[in-house]
CSV table of N, CA and C in Angstrom, one decimal:
chain,number,residue,atom,x,y,z
A,1,ASP,N,166.1,73.0,89.0
A,1,ASP,CA,167.9,71.9,89.0
A,1,ASP,C,168.2,71.6,90.2
A,2,ILE,N,168.4,70.4,90.5
A,2,ILE,CA,169.0,69.7,91.7
A,2,ILE,C,171.0,69.6,91.5
A,3,GLU,N,171.7,70.1,92.2
A,3,GLU,CA,172.9,70.7,92.2
A,3,GLU,C,173.6,70.1,93.4
A,4,GLU,N,174.6,68.8,93.4
A,4,GLU,CA,175.8,68.7,94.4
A,4,GLU,C,176.9,69.4,94.7
A,5,ILE,N,176.9,70.3,95.8
A,5,ILE,CA,178.0,71.7,95.6
A,5,ILE,C,179.0,71.0,96.3
A,6,VAL,N,178.9,69.9,97.1
A,6,VAL,CA,180.1,69.2,97.4
A,6,VAL,C,180.2,67.6,97.7
A,7,SER,N,181.5,67.1,97.2
A,7,SER,CA,181.4,65.9,97.1
A,7,SER,C,181.0,64.8,98.6
A,8,VAL,N,180.6,63.4,98.8
A,8,VAL,CA,180.7,63.1,99.8
A,8,VAL,C,182.2,63.0,100.3
A,9,GLY,N,182.2,63.3,101.8
A,9,GLY,CA,183.6,63.2,101.8
A,9,GLY,C,184.2,64.1,102.1
A,10,THR,N,183.9,65.7,101.6
A,10,THR,CA,184.5,66.9,101.6
A,10,THR,C,185.1,67.2,103.1
A,11,ASP,N,185.7,68.0,103.0
A,11,ASP,CA,186.1,68.5,104.8
A,11,ASP,C,185.1,69.7,105.0
A,12,ARG,N,185.2,69.6,106.5
A,12,ARG,CA,184.1,70.7,107.0
A,12,ARG,C,183.6,71.7,106.6
A,13,ALA,N,185.2,72.2,106.4
A,13,ALA,CA,185.7,74.2,106.2
A,13,ALA,C,184.8,74.1,104.6
A,14,THR,N,185.2,73.3,104.0
A,14,THR,CA,184.8,73.5,102.4
A,14,THR,C,183.4,73.2,102.3
A,15,ILE,N,182.1,72.1,102.9
A,15,ILE,CA,180.9,72.3,103.2
A,15,ILE,C,180.6,73.7,103.8
A,16,LEU,N,181.4,73.8,104.6
A,16,LEU,CA,180.8,75.2,105.6
A,16,LEU,C,180.7,76.6,104.3
A,17,ALA,N,181.9,76.7,103.9
A,17,ALA,CA,182.1,77.3,102.7
A,17,ALA,C,181.4,77.7,101.6
A,18,ARG,N,180.9,76.3,101.0
A,18,ARG,CA,180.0,76.3,100.4
A,18,ARG,C,178.1,76.6,100.9
A,19,VAL,N,178.3,76.3,101.9
A,19,VAL,CA,176.8,76.1,102.2
A,19,VAL,C,176.5,77.9,102.6
A,20,ASN,N,177.5,78.3,103.1
A,20,ASN,CA,177.6,79.8,103.8
A,20,ASN,C,177.3,80.9,102.4
A,21,ALA,N,177.6,80.3,101.1
A,21,ALA,CA,177.8,81.2,100.0
A,21,ALA,C,176.7,81.0,98.9
A,22,LEU,N,175.4,80.3,99.5
A,22,LEU,CA,174.2,79.9,99.0
A,22,LEU,C,173.9,81.0,98.8
A,23,LYS,N,172.9,80.9,97.7
A,23,LYS,CA,171.5,82.0,97.4
A,23,LYS,C,170.5,81.6,97.3
A,24,PRO,N,169.6,80.6,97.8
A,24,PRO,CA,168.3,80.0,97.3
A,24,PRO,C,167.5,80.5,97.3
A,25,LYS,N,167.0,80.2,95.7
A,25,LYS,CA,165.6,80.9,95.4
A,25,LYS,C,164.6,80.1,94.5
A,26,GLY,N,163.6,80.0,94.0
A,26,GLY,CA,162.9,79.3,93.3
A,26,GLY,C,162.2,78.5,94.6
A,27,LYS,N,161.9,77.3,93.1
A,27,LYS,CA,160.9,75.9,94.1
A,27,LYS,C,161.6,75.3,95.2
A,28,THR,N,161.1,74.4,95.6
A,28,THR,CA,161.7,73.6,96.4
A,28,THR,C,161.6,71.9,96.0
A,29,PRO,N,162.2,71.4,95.5
A,29,PRO,CA,162.0,69.9,95.3
A,29,PRO,C,162.8,69.0,95.9
A,30,LEU,N,162.3,68.9,97.0
A,30,LEU,CA,162.8,68.3,98.2
A,30,LEU,C,162.8,66.9,98.2
A,31,THR,N,161.7,66.2,97.8
A,31,THR,CA,162.1,65.0,97.3
A,31,THR,C,162.8,64.6,96.5
A,32,ASP,N,162.9,65.4,95.2
A,32,ASP,CA,163.8,64.8,94.0
A,32,ASP,C,165.4,65.3,94.7
A,33,GLY,N,165.4,66.3,95.8
A,33,GLY,CA,166.8,66.4,96.3
A,33,GLY,C,167.4,65.3,97.6
A,34,VAL,N,166.3,64.6,98.1
A,34,VAL,CA,166.6,63.5,99.1
A,34,VAL,C,166.9,62.4,98.5
A,35,ARG,N,166.1,62.3,97.0
A,35,ARG,CA,166.5,60.7,96.1
A,35,ARG,C,167.8,61.2,95.4
A,36,PHE,N,168.3,62.2,95.3
A,36,PHE,CA,169.5,63.0,94.5
A,36,PHE,C,170.6,62.6,95.7
A,37,ALA,N,170.2,63.0,96.9
A,37,ALA,CA,171.3,62.8,98.0
A,37,ALA,C,171.7,61.2,98.4
A,38,ALA,N,170.6,60.3,98.8
A,38,ALA,CA,170.4,59.2,98.9
A,38,ALA,C,171.1,58.3,97.9
A,39,GLN,N,171.2,58.5,96.8
A,39,GLN,CA,171.7,57.8,95.5
A,39,GLN,C,173.1,58.3,96.0
A,40,LYS,N,173.6,59.4,95.6
A,40,LYS,CA,175.0,59.8,95.9
A,40,LYS,C,175.7,59.1,96.9
A,41,LEU,N,175.3,58.8,98.3
A,41,LEU,CA,175.6,58.4,99.3
A,41,LEU,C,175.2,56.8,99.0
A,42,ARG,N,174.8,56.4,97.8
A,42,ARG,CA,174.6,54.8,97.5
A,42,ARG,C,173.8,54.1,98.8
A,43,TYR,N,172.6,54.6,99.2
A,43,TYR,CA,171.8,54.2,100.0
A,43,TYR,C,171.7,52.7,100.3
A,44,THR,N,171.7,52.2,99.3
A,44,THR,CA,171.2,50.9,99.1
A,44,THR,C,172.6,50.0,99.2
A,45,GLU,N,173.8,50.4,99.6
A,45,GLU,CA,174.9,49.6,99.6
A,45,GLU,C,175.1,49.4,101.5
A,46,GLY,N,175.2,50.6,102.3
A,46,GLY,CA,175.3,50.8,103.2
A,46,GLY,C,174.6,51.9,104.0
A,47,LYS,N,175.0,52.1,105.2
A,47,LYS,CA,174.3,53.4,106.2
A,47,LYS,C,174.9,54.5,105.3
A,48,ALA,N,173.2,55.2,105.6
A,48,ALA,CA,173.3,56.4,104.9
A,48,ALA,C,172.3,57.6,105.6
A,49,THR,N,172.9,58.8,105.7
A,49,THR,CA,172.3,59.8,106.6
A,49,THR,C,172.2,60.9,105.9
A,50,VAL,N,171.1,61.4,105.5
A,50,VAL,CA,171.0,63.1,104.9
A,50,VAL,C,170.3,63.7,105.7
A,51,ILE,N,171.2,64.9,106.0
A,51,ILE,CA,170.1,66.2,106.8
A,51,ILE,C,169.9,67.2,105.8
A,52,LEU,N,168.5,66.9,105.8
A,52,LEU,CA,167.8,67.9,105.0
A,52,LEU,C,167.4,69.2,106.1
A,53,VAL,N,167.6,70.5,105.2
A,53,VAL,CA,167.4,71.9,105.9
A,53,VAL,C,166.8,72.9,105.1
A,54,SER,N,165.3,72.6,104.8
A,54,SER,CA,164.2,73.4,103.8
A,54,SER,C,163.3,74.7,104.5
A,55,ASP,N,163.2,75.6,104.1
A,55,ASP,CA,162.4,76.7,104.6
A,55,ASP,C,161.1,76.5,103.6
A,56,GLY,N,160.8,75.8,103.2
A,56,GLY,CA,159.0,75.3,102.8
A,56,GLY,C,159.1,73.9,102.6
A,57,ALA,N,157.9,73.8,102.2
A,57,ALA,CA,157.5,72.5,101.6
A,57,ALA,C,157.4,72.1,100.3
A,58,GLU,N,157.1,70.8,100.1
A,58,GLU,CA,157.8,70.5,98.7
A,58,GLU,C,156.5,71.0,97.6
A,59,SER,N,157.4,71.6,96.5
A,59,SER,CA,156.1,72.7,95.7
A,59,SER,C,156.4,71.8,94.4
A,60,CYS,N,157.1,70.7,94.3
A,60,CYS,CA,156.9,70.3,92.8
A,60,CYS,C,156.0,68.8,92.7
A,61,ASN,N,155.4,68.9,93.1
A,61,ASN,CA,154.2,67.7,93.3
A,61,ASN,C,154.5,66.7,93.3
A,62,LYS,N,155.2,66.6,94.4
A,62,LYS,CA,155.7,65.0,94.6
A,62,LYS,C,155.3,64.7,96.2
A,63,ASP,N,155.9,63.6,96.8
A,63,ASP,CA,155.4,63.2,97.4
A,63,ASP,C,156.3,62.9,98.7
A,64,PRO,N,156.8,63.7,99.5
A,64,PRO,CA,158.0,63.2,100.4
A,64,PRO,C,157.7,62.0,101.4
A,65,CYS,N,156.5,61.8,101.9
A,65,CYS,CA,155.8,60.6,102.7
A,65,CYS,C,156.5,59.4,102.1
A,66,ALA,N,155.9,59.7,100.8
A,66,ALA,CA,156.1,58.5,99.9
A,66,ALA,C,157.7,57.7,99.5
A,67,LEU,N,158.3,58.8,99.5
A,67,LEU,CA,159.8,58.4,98.8
A,67,LEU,C,160.3,58.1,100.2
A,68,ALA,N,160.3,58.7,101.4
A,68,ALA,CA,160.6,58.0,102.7
A,68,ALA,C,160.2,56.4,102.8
A,69,ARG,N,159.1,56.2,102.7
A,69,ARG,CA,158.8,55.1,102.7
A,69,ARG,C,159.5,53.8,101.6
A,70,GLU,N,160.2,54.5,100.4
A,70,GLU,CA,160.4,53.9,99.4
A,70,GLU,C,161.9,53.7,100.0
A,71,LEU,N,162.6,54.9,99.9
A,71,LEU,CA,164.1,54.6,100.6
A,71,LEU,C,164.3,53.8,101.8
A,72,GLU,N,163.6,54.1,102.7
A,72,GLU,CA,163.5,53.3,103.9
A,72,GLU,C,163.3,51.8,103.7
A,73,ALA,N,162.7,51.5,102.6
A,73,ALA,CA,162.3,49.8,102.5
A,73,ALA,C,163.6,49.4,101.7
A,74,ALA,N,164.1,50.1,100.8
A,74,ALA,CA,165.0,50.0,99.9
A,74,ALA,C,166.3,50.2,100.5
A,75,GLY,N,166.8,50.8,101.5
A,75,GLY,CA,168.0,51.1,102.0
A,75,GLY,C,168.4,50.1,102.9
A,76,VAL,N,169.8,50.3,103.5
A,76,VAL,CA,170.4,49.1,104.1
A,76,VAL,C,170.1,49.8,106.1
A,77,ASP,N,170.5,51.1,105.9
A,77,ASP,CA,169.9,51.6,106.6
A,77,ASP,C,170.1,53.4,106.8
A,78,PHE,N,168.8,53.4,106.3
A,78,PHE,CA,168.8,54.8,105.3
A,78,PHE,C,168.1,56.2,106.7
A,79,THR,N,168.3,57.0,106.6
A,79,THR,CA,168.1,57.7,107.6
A,79,THR,C,167.7,59.2,107.3
A,80,VAL,N,166.8,60.3,107.3
A,80,VAL,CA,166.7,61.5,106.8
A,80,VAL,C,166.3,62.6,108.4
A,81,HIS,N,167.3,63.3,108.6
A,81,HIS,CA,167.1,64.1,109.7
A,81,HIS,C,166.4,65.7,109.2
A,82,VAL,N,165.3,65.9,109.2
A,82,VAL,CA,165.2,67.5,108.9
A,82,VAL,C,165.2,68.3,110.1
A,83,VAL,N,166.0,69.8,109.0
A,83,VAL,CA,165.3,71.2,109.8
A,83,VAL,C,164.3,71.6,109.3
A,84,GLY,N,163.0,72.4,109.5
A,84,GLY,CA,162.3,72.9,109.3
A,84,GLY,C,162.6,74.4,109.3
A,85,PHE,N,162.9,75.2,108.4
A,85,PHE,CA,163.6,76.5,108.9
A,85,PHE,C,162.8,77.9,108.3
A,86,ALA,N,162.1,78.5,109.7
A,86,ALA,CA,161.4,79.3,109.6
A,86,ALA,C,160.2,79.1,108.7
A,87,LEU,N,159.7,77.8,108.8
A,87,LEU,CA,158.0,77.9,108.2
A,87,LEU,C,157.0,78.3,108.8
A,88,GLU,N,156.4,78.6,107.9
A,88,GLU,CA,155.0,79.4,108.0
A,88,GLU,C,153.8,78.8,108.6
A,89,SER,N,153.9,77.4,108.8
A,89,SER,CA,152.5,77.1,109.2
A,89,SER,C,152.8,75.1,109.6
A,90,GLU,N,151.9,74.6,110.4
A,90,GLU,CA,152.7,73.2,110.8
A,90,GLU,C,151.8,72.4,109.2
A,91,THR,N,151.3,73.0,108.5
A,91,THR,CA,150.7,72.0,106.9
A,91,THR,C,152.2,72.2,106.0
A,92,GLU,N,153.1,73.4,106.2
A,92,GLU,CA,154.1,73.1,105.7
A,92,GLU,C,155.1,72.0,106.0
A,93,ALA,N,155.6,72.0,107.7
A,93,ALA,CA,156.1,71.0,108.2
A,93,ALA,C,155.8,69.6,108.2
A,94,ALA,N,154.2,69.8,107.9
A,94,ALA,CA,153.7,68.0,107.5
A,94,ALA,C,154.3,67.3,107.1
A,95,GLY,N,154.7,67.2,105.7
A,95,GLY,CA,155.6,66.7,104.4
A,95,GLY,C,157.4,66.7,105.0
A,96,LEU,N,157.7,67.3,105.8
A,96,LEU,CA,159.1,67.7,106.3
A,96,LEU,C,159.2,66.6,107.9
A,97,ARG,N,157.9,66.3,108.4
A,97,ARG,CA,158.1,66.1,109.7
A,97,ARG,C,158.0,64.2,109.3
A,98,CYS,N,157.3,64.3,108.1
A,98,CYS,CA,157.1,63.1,108.1
A,98,CYS,C,158.0,61.8,107.4
A,99,LEU,N,159.3,62.9,106.5
A,99,LEU,CA,160.2,62.4,105.8
A,99,LEU,C,160.9,61.9,107.0
A,100,ALA,N,160.8,62.7,107.8
A,100,ALA,CA,162.1,62.3,108.9
A,100,ALA,C,161.5,61.1,109.8
A,101,GLU,N,160.3,61.0,110.4
A,101,GLU,CA,159.6,59.9,111.1
A,101,GLU,C,159.7,58.6,110.1
A,102,ALA,N,159.2,58.6,108.7
A,102,ALA,CA,159.3,57.3,108.2
A,102,ALA,C,160.7,56.7,107.9
A,103,THR,N,161.3,57.4,108.2
A,103,THR,CA,162.9,56.7,107.9
A,103,THR,C,163.7,56.6,109.4
A,104,GLY,N,162.9,56.9,110.5
A,104,GLY,CA,163.5,57.3,111.6
A,104,GLY,C,164.6,58.2,112.1
A,105,GLY,N,164.6,59.0,111.2
A,105,GLY,CA,165.1,60.3,111.5
A,105,GLY,C,164.8,61.4,112.5
A,106,ARG,N,164.5,62.8,112.9
A,106,ARG,CA,164.9,63.5,113.8
A,106,ARG,C,163.9,64.9,112.9
A,107,TYR,N,162.8,65.4,113.4
A,107,TYR,CA,162.2,66.6,112.8
A,107,TYR,C,162.3,67.6,113.9
A,108,PHE,N,163.8,68.8,113.5
A,108,PHE,CA,163.4,70.2,114.0
A,108,PHE,C,163.1,71.4,113.7
A,109,ALA,N,162.6,71.9,114.5
A,109,ALA,CA,161.6,73.5,113.6
A,109,ALA,C,162.8,74.9,113.9
A,110,ALA,N,163.2,75.5,113.8
A,110,ALA,CA,163.8,75.8,113.8
A,110,ALA,C,163.8,77.9,113.0
A,111,ARG,N,163.1,78.3,114.4
A,111,ARG,CA,162.7,80.1,113.5
A,111,ARG,C,164.1,81.1,113.7
A,112,ASP,N,165.3,81.1,114.1
A,112,ASP,CA,166.0,82.0,113.3
A,112,ASP,C,167.2,81.1,113.3
A,113,ALA,N,168.4,81.8,113.3
A,113,ALA,CA,169.8,81.5,113.3
A,113,ALA,C,170.1,80.6,114.1
A,114,GLN,N,169.8,81.3,115.4
A,114,GLN,CA,170.4,80.2,116.7
A,114,GLN,C,169.5,79.1,117.1
A,115,GLN,N,168.4,78.9,116.6
A,115,GLN,CA,167.6,77.5,116.3
A,115,GLN,C,168.3,76.8,115.6
A,116,LEU,N,168.6,77.3,114.4
A,116,LEU,CA,169.2,76.5,113.1
A,116,LEU,C,170.6,75.6,113.5
A,117,SER,N,171.1,76.8,114.1
A,117,SER,CA,172.9,76.2,114.8
A,117,SER,C,172.4,74.8,115.6
A,118,ALA,N,171.3,75.1,116.4
A,118,ALA,CA,171.2,74.3,117.0
A,118,ALA,C,170.9,72.9,117.0
A,119,ALA,N,169.9,73.1,115.9
A,119,ALA,CA,169.5,72.0,115.2
A,119,ALA,C,170.4,71.3,114.6
A,120,LEU,N,171.0,71.5,113.9
A,120,LEU,CA,172.3,71.4,112.9
A,120,LEU,C,173.4,70.3,113.6
A,121,ILE,N,173.2,71.0,114.9
A,121,ILE,CA,174.1,70.5,115.9
A,121,ILE,C,173.8,69.3,116.3
A,122,ALA,N,172.7,69.0,116.9
A,122,ALA,CA,171.8,68.0,117.3
A,122,ALA,C,171.5,66.9,116.1
A,123,THR,N,171.5,67.3,114.6
A,123,THR,CA,171.5,66.4,114.0
A,123,THR,C,172.5,65.4,113.8
A,124,VAL,N,173.7,66.1,114.0
A,124,VAL,CA,174.6,65.3,113.7
A,124,VAL,C,175.0,64.3,114.9
A,125,ALA,N,174.3,64.6,115.9
A,125,ALA,CA,174.5,63.8,117.5
A,125,ALA,C,172.9,63.1,117.7
A,126,ALA,N,172.0,63.0,116.8
A,126,ALA,CA,170.8,62.9,117.1
A,126,ALA,C,170.5,61.4,117.5
A,127,PRO,N,170.0,61.3,118.8
A,127,PRO,CA,169.8,59.9,119.2
A,127,PRO,C,168.6,59.4,118.6
A,128,LEU,N,168.6,58.1,117.9
A,128,LEU,CA,167.3,57.5,117.6
A,128,LEU,C,166.5,56.8,118.6
A,129,PRO,N,165.1,57.1,118.3
A,129,PRO,CA,163.9,56.9,118.7
A,129,PRO,C,164.4,55.4,119.3
A,130,THR,N,164.1,54.6,120.7
A,130,THR,CA,164.1,53.5,121.4
A,130,THR,C,162.6,53.2,121.1
A,131,PRO,N,162.5,51.9,120.7
A,131,PRO,CA,161.2,51.5,120.3
A,131,PRO,C,160.7,50.7,121.7
A,132,PRO,N,159.6,50.3,122.1
A,132,PRO,CA,159.1,49.5,123.2
A,132,PRO,C,159.4,48.3,123.4
A,133,VAL,N,159.7,47.7,124.4
A,133,VAL,CA,160.3,46.4,124.8
A,133,VAL,C,159.5,45.5,123.8
A,134,ALA,N,158.1,46.2,123.7
A,134,ALA,CA,157.2,44.9,122.6
A,134,ALA,C,157.7,44.6,121.5
A,135,ALA,N,158.2,45.6,121.0
A,135,ALA,CA,158.5,45.6,119.3
A,135,ALA,C,159.8,45.1,119.3
A,136,ARG,N,159.5,43.5,118.9
A,136,ARG,CA,160.2,42.1,118.8
A,136,ARG,C,160.1,41.2,118.0
A,137,ASN,N,160.5,40.8,117.1
A,137,ASN,CA,160.4,40.4,116.3
A,137,ASN,C,159.9,38.3,117.1
A,138,ALA,N,159.5,37.6,116.2
A,138,ALA,CA,159.8,36.3,116.6
A,138,ALA,C,160.6,35.7,117.4
A,139,ARG,N,161.9,35.9,116.9
A,139,ARG,CA,163.3,35.8,117.3
A,139,ARG,C,163.3,36.2,118.5
A,140,GLY,N,162.7,37.4,118.7
A,140,GLY,CA,163.1,38.0,120.1
A,140,GLY,C,164.0,39.1,119.7
A,141,CYS,N,164.3,39.4,118.7
A,141,CYS,CA,165.1,40.4,118.0
A,141,CYS,C,164.8,41.9,118.1
A,142,PRO,N,165.6,42.9,118.9
A,142,PRO,CA,164.3,44.2,118.5
A,142,PRO,C,163.8,44.5,117.1
A,143,HIS,N,163.4,46.0,117.5
A,143,HIS,CA,162.8,46.3,116.0
A,143,HIS,C,164.0,46.8,115.3
A,144,PRO,N,163.9,46.9,113.8
A,144,PRO,CA,164.8,47.6,113.3
A,144,PRO,C,165.5,48.9,113.9
A,145,ARG,N,164.8,49.8,114.1
A,145,ARG,CA,165.2,51.0,114.8
A,145,ARG,C,165.7,51.1,116.1
A,146,SER,N,165.9,49.5,116.5
A,146,SER,CA,166.5,49.6,118.0
A,146,SER,C,168.0,50.0,118.3
A,147,THR,N,168.4,50.5,119.5
A,147,THR,CA,169.8,51.2,119.5
A,147,THR,C,170.1,50.4,120.9
A,148,SER,N,169.5,49.3,121.0
A,148,SER,CA,170.0,48.4,122.1
A,148,SER,C,171.2,47.6,121.7
A,149,ALA,N,171.6,47.1,122.6
A,149,ALA,CA,172.6,46.3,122.7
A,149,ALA,C,172.9,45.1,121.9
A,150,ASP,N,171.6,44.1,122.1
A,150,ASP,CA,171.1,42.7,121.7
A,150,ASP,C,170.6,43.4,119.8
A,151,ALA,N,170.7,44.5,119.1
A,151,ALA,CA,170.6,44.9,118.1
A,151,ALA,C,171.7,43.5,117.1
A,152,HIS,N,172.5,43.7,117.8
A,152,HIS,CA,174.1,43.3,117.2
A,152,HIS,C,173.9,42.4,117.0
A,153,ARG,N,173.6,41.7,118.2
A,153,ARG,CA,173.3,39.9,117.7
A,153,ARG,C,172.1,39.3,116.9
A,154,CYS,N,172.0,40.2,116.7
A,154,CYS,CA,170.5,39.6,115.8
A,154,CYS,C,170.7,39.7,114.6
A,155,GLY,N,172.2,40.7,114.0
A,155,GLY,CA,172.5,40.5,112.6
A,155,GLY,C,172.5,41.8,112.0
A,156,ARG,N,171.7,43.0,113.0
A,156,ARG,CA,171.5,44.2,112.6
A,156,ARG,C,173.2,45.3,113.5
A,157,PRO,N,173.6,46.4,112.9
A,157,PRO,CA,174.6,46.9,113.4
A,157,PRO,C,174.0,47.7,113.9
A,158,ARG,N,175.1,48.0,115.2
A,158,ARG,CA,174.2,49.4,116.4
A,158,ARG,C,173.9,50.4,115.0
A,159,ARG,N,173.4,51.9,115.7
A,159,ARG,CA,173.1,53.1,115.0
A,159,ARG,C,173.7,53.9,115.3
A,160,ARG,N,174.6,54.3,114.8
A,160,ARG,CA,175.2,55.9,115.1
A,160,ARG,C,175.2,57.2,114.3
A,161,PRO,N,175.5,58.0,115.2
A,161,PRO,CA,174.9,59.4,114.3
A,161,PRO,C,175.7,59.4,112.8
A,162,PRO,N,175.8,60.1,112.3
A,162,PRO,CA,176.0,59.9,110.7
A,162,PRO,C,177.2,60.8,111.0
A,163,SER,N,178.5,60.2,109.9
A,163,SER,CA,180.2,61.1,110.3
A,163,SER,C,180.0,62.0,109.0
A,164,PRO,N,180.7,63.1,108.9
A,164,PRO,CA,180.9,63.8,108.4
A,164,PRO,C,181.1,63.3,106.8
A,165,ALA,N,181.8,61.6,106.8
A,165,ALA,CA,182.2,61.2,105.4
A,165,ALA,C,181.0,60.5,104.7
A,166,ARG,N,180.1,60.4,105.4
A,166,ARG,CA,178.5,59.8,105.1
A,166,ARG,C,177.5,60.6,105.2
A,167,THR,N,177.8,62.1,105.0
A,167,THR,CA,176.5,62.9,105.0
A,167,THR,C,176.7,63.7,103.8
A,168,ALA,N,175.8,63.7,103.2
A,168,ALA,CA,175.5,64.6,101.6
A,168,ALA,C,175.0,65.7,101.5
A,169,THR,N,175.5,66.8,101.1
A,169,THR,CA,174.7,68.3,101.1
A,169,THR,C,174.7,68.5,99.6
A,170,ALA,N,173.4,68.9,99.2
A,170,ALA,CA,172.9,69.5,98.3
A,170,ALA,C,171.8,70.3,98.1
A,171,ALA,N,172.1,71.4,97.2
A,171,ALA,CA,171.3,72.5,97.1
A,171,ALA,C,170.5,72.3,96.1
A,172,THR,N,169.3,72.7,96.3
A,172,THR,CA,168.0,72.4,95.2
A,172,THR,C,167.4,74.4,95.3
A,173,SER,N,167.1,74.3,93.9
A,173,SER,CA,166.0,75.2,93.6
A,173,SER,C,165.3,75.7,92.6
A,174,VAL,N,165.3,74.6,91.8
A,174,VAL,CA,163.8,74.3,90.4
A,174,VAL,C,163.8,73.2,90.6
A,175,CYS,N,162.7,73.3,90.4
A,175,CYS,CA,161.8,71.8,90.2
A,175,CYS,C,162.5,70.9,88.9
A,176,PRO,N,163.0,69.8,88.8
A,176,PRO,CA,163.1,69.3,87.6
A,176,PRO,C,161.8,68.7,86.2
A,177,SER,N,162.0,69.0,85.7
A,177,SER,CA,160.9,68.8,84.1
A,177,SER,C,160.1,68.0,84.8
A,178,LEU,N,159.2,68.0,84.6
A,178,LEU,CA,157.8,66.6,84.4
A,178,LEU,C,158.2,65.6,83.1
A,179,PRO,N,157.9,64.5,83.5
A,179,PRO,CA,158.2,64.0,81.8
A,179,PRO,C,157.2,64.2,81.1
């Protein structure tokens, strides 16, 4: 099951209380969880950022990289920042890393509570990668991931870190039933 534990726009104190009360168990349906969060944020209508914290790789036979490409293509300005917490191998991190990179987000590895806290703080203020100068289209406009001042001139808003009001939190624990 994938469950929304707080609504978009919920105050920080409530979010922290609910997250601290979580007792995760079971599978890791992170692909479906990210899709669920993106839909809750109405990612096709406006800027949407998901911050995913996972202690394992996708375990429900889904492809997080394919989902990332799909959401990035369909979203107005969709980003996933990922924190891989206490992962056992680089293999586990690969799908999580791809999810972040394919949406222009950042991947953070955390081995303990202190690193987890630092990673979560960094996700809220995560600077987006600036593309090389050569990454311009025929009109001279910057690549869509640009944070440069001329991005606005080319019809795209400047990218900013996510605000708490536009960041969703979802808890996942059991793979949804397959059709």
